[in-house]
């Protein structure tokens, strides 16, 4: 995941598909700015999504918004842009994983 973190650090912005943005809002009331905030707040937990990476690498991000809302964001990297595919509130299991990462972050 170090390579992914390095690529995210090099990202220059976000690319949005209007259909995905609408779907995220309609199904989960998650707005574009909330999705973007996840990438700027710590901790940010990243994982590959190999089951859906046939054509391009897809990844999961667990993070929080500026308001503290816990979200799972599925994304890909296209050049220097982060393209959000979907976003929703974290499940209970995802919140547990995120809480563990927060504990590790606090211990540093």
PDB file of C-alpha atoms in Angstrom:
ATOM      1  CA  UNK A   1       0.000   0.000   0.000  1.00  0.00           C
ATOM      2  CA  UNK A   2       3.034   2.264   0.194  1.00  0.00           C
ATOM      3  CA  UNK A   3       2.948   2.605  -3.601  1.00  0.00           C
ATOM      4  CA  UNK A   4      -0.745   3.517  -3.477  1.00  0.00           C
ATOM      5  CA  UNK A   5      -0.105   6.122  -0.785  1.00  0.00           C
ATOM      6  CA  UNK A   6       2.669   7.595  -2.920  1.00  0.00           C
ATOM      7  CA  UNK A   7       0.356   7.761  -5.943  1.00  0.00           C
ATOM      8  CA  UNK A   8      -2.357   9.432  -3.858  1.00  0.00           C
ATOM      9  CA  UNK A   9       0.180  11.974  -2.614  1.00  0.00           C
ATOM     10  CA  UNK A  10       0.899  12.813  -6.272  1.00  0.00           C
ATOM     11  CA  UNK A  11      -2.790  13.200  -7.176  1.00  0.00           C
ATOM     12  CA  UNK A  12      -3.764  16.642  -8.420  1.00  0.00           C
ATOM     13  CA  UNK A  13      -7.526  16.401  -8.035  1.00  0.00           C
ATOM     14  CA  UNK A  14     -10.683  14.379  -8.454  1.00  0.00           C
ATOM     15  CA  UNK A  15     -12.585  13.190 -11.505  1.00  0.00           C
ATOM     16  CA  UNK A  16     -16.333  12.735 -11.157  1.00  0.00           C
ATOM     17  CA  UNK A  17     -18.798  10.763 -13.208  1.00  0.00           C
ATOM     18  CA  UNK A  18     -22.185  12.443 -12.782  1.00  0.00           C
ATOM     19  CA  UNK A  19     -23.929   9.069 -12.586  1.00  0.00           C
ATOM     20  CA  UNK A  20     -21.737   7.901  -9.713  1.00  0.00           C
ATOM     21  CA  UNK A  21     -22.077  11.184  -7.856  1.00  0.00           C
ATOM     22  CA  UNK A  22     -25.865  11.056  -8.175  1.00  0.00           C
ATOM     23  CA  UNK A  23     -25.963   7.394  -7.128  1.00  0.00           C
ATOM     24  CA  UNK A  24     -23.848   8.065  -4.021  1.00  0.00           C
ATOM     25  CA  UNK A  25     -26.192  10.852  -2.985  1.00  0.00           C
ATOM     26  CA  UNK A  26     -29.448   9.049  -3.826  1.00  0.00           C
ATOM     27  CA  UNK A  27     -28.552   5.707  -2.245  1.00  0.00           C
ATOM     28  CA  UNK A  28     -26.384   6.813   0.679  1.00  0.00           C
ATOM     29  CA  UNK A  29     -26.686  10.637   1.043  1.00  0.00           C
ATOM     30  CA  UNK A  30     -22.931  10.963   0.531  1.00  0.00           C
ATOM     31  CA  UNK A  31     -21.882  14.112  -1.313  1.00  0.00           C
ATOM     32  CA  UNK A  32     -18.840  14.717  -3.479  1.00  0.00           C
ATOM     33  CA  UNK A  33     -17.105  16.976  -0.972  1.00  0.00           C
ATOM     34  CA  UNK A  34     -17.498  14.341   1.756  1.00  0.00           C
ATOM     35  CA  UNK A  35     -15.851  11.744  -0.492  1.00  0.00           C
ATOM     36  CA  UNK A  36     -12.951  14.070  -1.159  1.00  0.00           C
ATOM     37  CA  UNK A  37     -12.515  14.940   2.530  1.00  0.00           C
ATOM     38  CA  UNK A  38     -11.867  11.270   3.348  1.00  0.00           C
ATOM     39  CA  UNK A  39      -8.541  11.450   1.486  1.00  0.00           C
ATOM     40  CA  UNK A  40      -7.300  14.408   3.558  1.00  0.00           C
ATOM     41  CA  UNK A  41      -8.156  13.189   7.061  1.00  0.00           C
ATOM     42  CA  UNK A  42      -6.238  10.685   9.174  1.00  0.00           C
ATOM     43  CA  UNK A  43      -6.258   7.867   9.568  1.00  0.00           C
ATOM     44  CA  UNK A  44      -6.873   6.728   6.023  1.00  0.00           C
ATOM     45  CA  UNK A  45      -7.071   2.958   5.678  1.00  0.00           C
ATOM     46  CA  UNK A  46      -6.393   1.690   2.139  1.00  0.00           C
ATOM     47  CA  UNK A  47      -6.840  -1.730   0.565  1.00  0.00           C
ATOM     48  CA  UNK A  48      -6.827  -3.145  -2.949  1.00  0.00           C
ATOM     49  CA  UNK A  49     -10.049  -4.473  -4.476  1.00  0.00           C
ATOM     50  CA  UNK A  50      -8.698  -7.290  -6.690  1.00  0.00           C
ATOM     51  CA  UNK A  51     -12.151  -8.783  -7.314  1.00  0.00           C
ATOM     52  CA  UNK A  52     -13.122  -5.683  -9.305  1.00  0.00           C
ATOM     53  CA  UNK A  53      -9.737  -4.792 -10.794  1.00  0.00           C
ATOM     54  CA  UNK A  54      -9.854  -6.632 -14.123  1.00  0.00           C
ATOM     55  CA  UNK A  55      -9.628  -3.506 -16.302  1.00  0.00           C
ATOM     56  CA  UNK A  56      -8.041  -1.057 -13.879  1.00  0.00           C
ATOM     57  CA  UNK A  57      -6.878  -1.091 -10.271  1.00  0.00           C
ATOM     58  CA  UNK A  58      -9.643  -0.432  -7.789  1.00  0.00           C
ATOM     59  CA  UNK A  59      -9.167   0.378  -4.148  1.00  0.00           C
ATOM     60  CA  UNK A  60     -11.077   0.829  -0.911  1.00  0.00           C
ATOM     61  CA  UNK A  61     -10.530   3.728   1.443  1.00  0.00           C
ATOM     62  CA  UNK A  62     -11.884   3.862   4.969  1.00  0.00           C
ATOM     63  CA  UNK A  63     -11.834   7.362   6.365  1.00  0.00           C
ATOM     64  CA  UNK A  64     -13.747  10.197   7.866  1.00  0.00           C
ATOM     65  CA  UNK A  65     -15.151  13.491   6.728  1.00  0.00           C
ATOM     66  CA  UNK A  66     -14.377  16.821   8.342  1.00  0.00           C
ATOM     67  CA  UNK A  67     -17.580  16.321  10.373  1.00  0.00           C
ATOM     68  CA  UNK A  68     -16.428  12.875  11.535  1.00  0.00           C
ATOM     69  CA  UNK A  69     -18.734  10.824   9.321  1.00  0.00           C
ATOM     70  CA  UNK A  70     -17.170   7.409   8.672  1.00  0.00           C
ATOM     71  CA  UNK A  71     -17.224   6.406   5.002  1.00  0.00           C
ATOM     72  CA  UNK A  72     -16.040   3.655   2.708  1.00  0.00           C
ATOM     73  CA  UNK A  73     -14.981   5.051  -0.661  1.00  0.00           C
ATOM     74  CA  UNK A  74     -14.246   2.835  -3.669  1.00  0.00           C
ATOM     75  CA  UNK A  75     -11.947   4.567  -6.134  1.00  0.00           C
ATOM     76  CA  UNK A  76      -9.469   4.192  -8.927  1.00  0.00           C
ATOM     77  CA  UNK A  77      -6.585   6.352 -10.076  1.00  0.00           C
ATOM     78  CA  UNK A  78      -6.654   7.718 -13.596  1.00  0.00           C
ATOM     79  CA  UNK A  79      -3.438   9.481 -14.310  1.00  0.00           C
ATOM     80  CA  UNK A  80      -3.070  12.087 -11.585  1.00  0.00           C
ATOM     81  CA  UNK A  81      -6.776  12.084 -10.692  1.00  0.00           C
ATOM     82  CA  UNK A  82      -8.720  10.159  -8.064  1.00  0.00           C
ATOM     83  CA  UNK A  83     -11.953   8.853  -9.579  1.00  0.00           C
ATOM     84  CA  UNK A  84     -14.555   7.970  -6.972  1.00  0.00           C
ATOM     85  CA  UNK A  85     -16.657   5.003  -8.032  1.00  0.00           C
ATOM     86  CA  UNK A  86     -18.900   4.679  -4.999  1.00  0.00           C
ATOM     87  CA  UNK A  87     -19.203   5.778  -1.401  1.00  0.00           C
ATOM     88  CA  UNK A  88     -21.332   4.803   1.556  1.00  0.00           C
ATOM     89  CA  UNK A  89     -21.281   4.817   5.352  1.00  0.00           C
ATOM     90  CA  UNK A  90     -19.003   2.154   6.831  1.00  0.00           C
ATOM     91  CA  UNK A  91     -20.477  -1.148   7.961  1.00  0.00           C
ATOM     92  CA  UNK A  92     -20.005  -2.289  11.558  1.00  0.00           C
ATOM     93  CA  UNK A  93     -17.037  -4.477  10.563  1.00  0.00           C
ATOM     94  CA  UNK A  94     -15.451  -1.629   8.610  1.00  0.00           C
ATOM     95  CA  UNK A  95     -15.876   0.668  11.630  1.00  0.00           C
ATOM     96  CA  UNK A  96     -14.026  -1.914  13.739  1.00  0.00           C
ATOM     97  CA  UNK A  97     -11.141  -2.025  11.244  1.00  0.00           C
ATOM     98  CA  UNK A  98     -11.053   1.760  11.187  1.00  0.00           C
ATOM     99  CA  UNK A  99     -11.097   2.004  14.998  1.00  0.00           C
ATOM    100  CA  UNK A 100      -8.096  -0.345  15.111  1.00  0.00           C
ATOM    101  CA  UNK A 101      -6.262   1.923  12.656  1.00  0.00           C
ATOM    102  CA  UNK A 102      -7.151   4.972  14.778  1.00  0.00           C
ATOM    103  CA  UNK A 103      -5.631   3.247  17.801  1.00  0.00           C
ATOM    104  CA  UNK A 104      -2.449   2.571  15.868  1.00  0.00           C
ATOM    105  CA  UNK A 105      -2.359   6.190  14.687  1.00  0.00           C
ATOM    106  CA  UNK A 106      -2.741   7.441  18.278  1.00  0.00           C
ATOM    107  CA  UNK A 107       0.114   5.193  19.417  1.00  0.00           C
ATOM    108  CA  UNK A 108       2.576   6.894  17.052  1.00  0.00           C
TER     109      UNK A 108
END
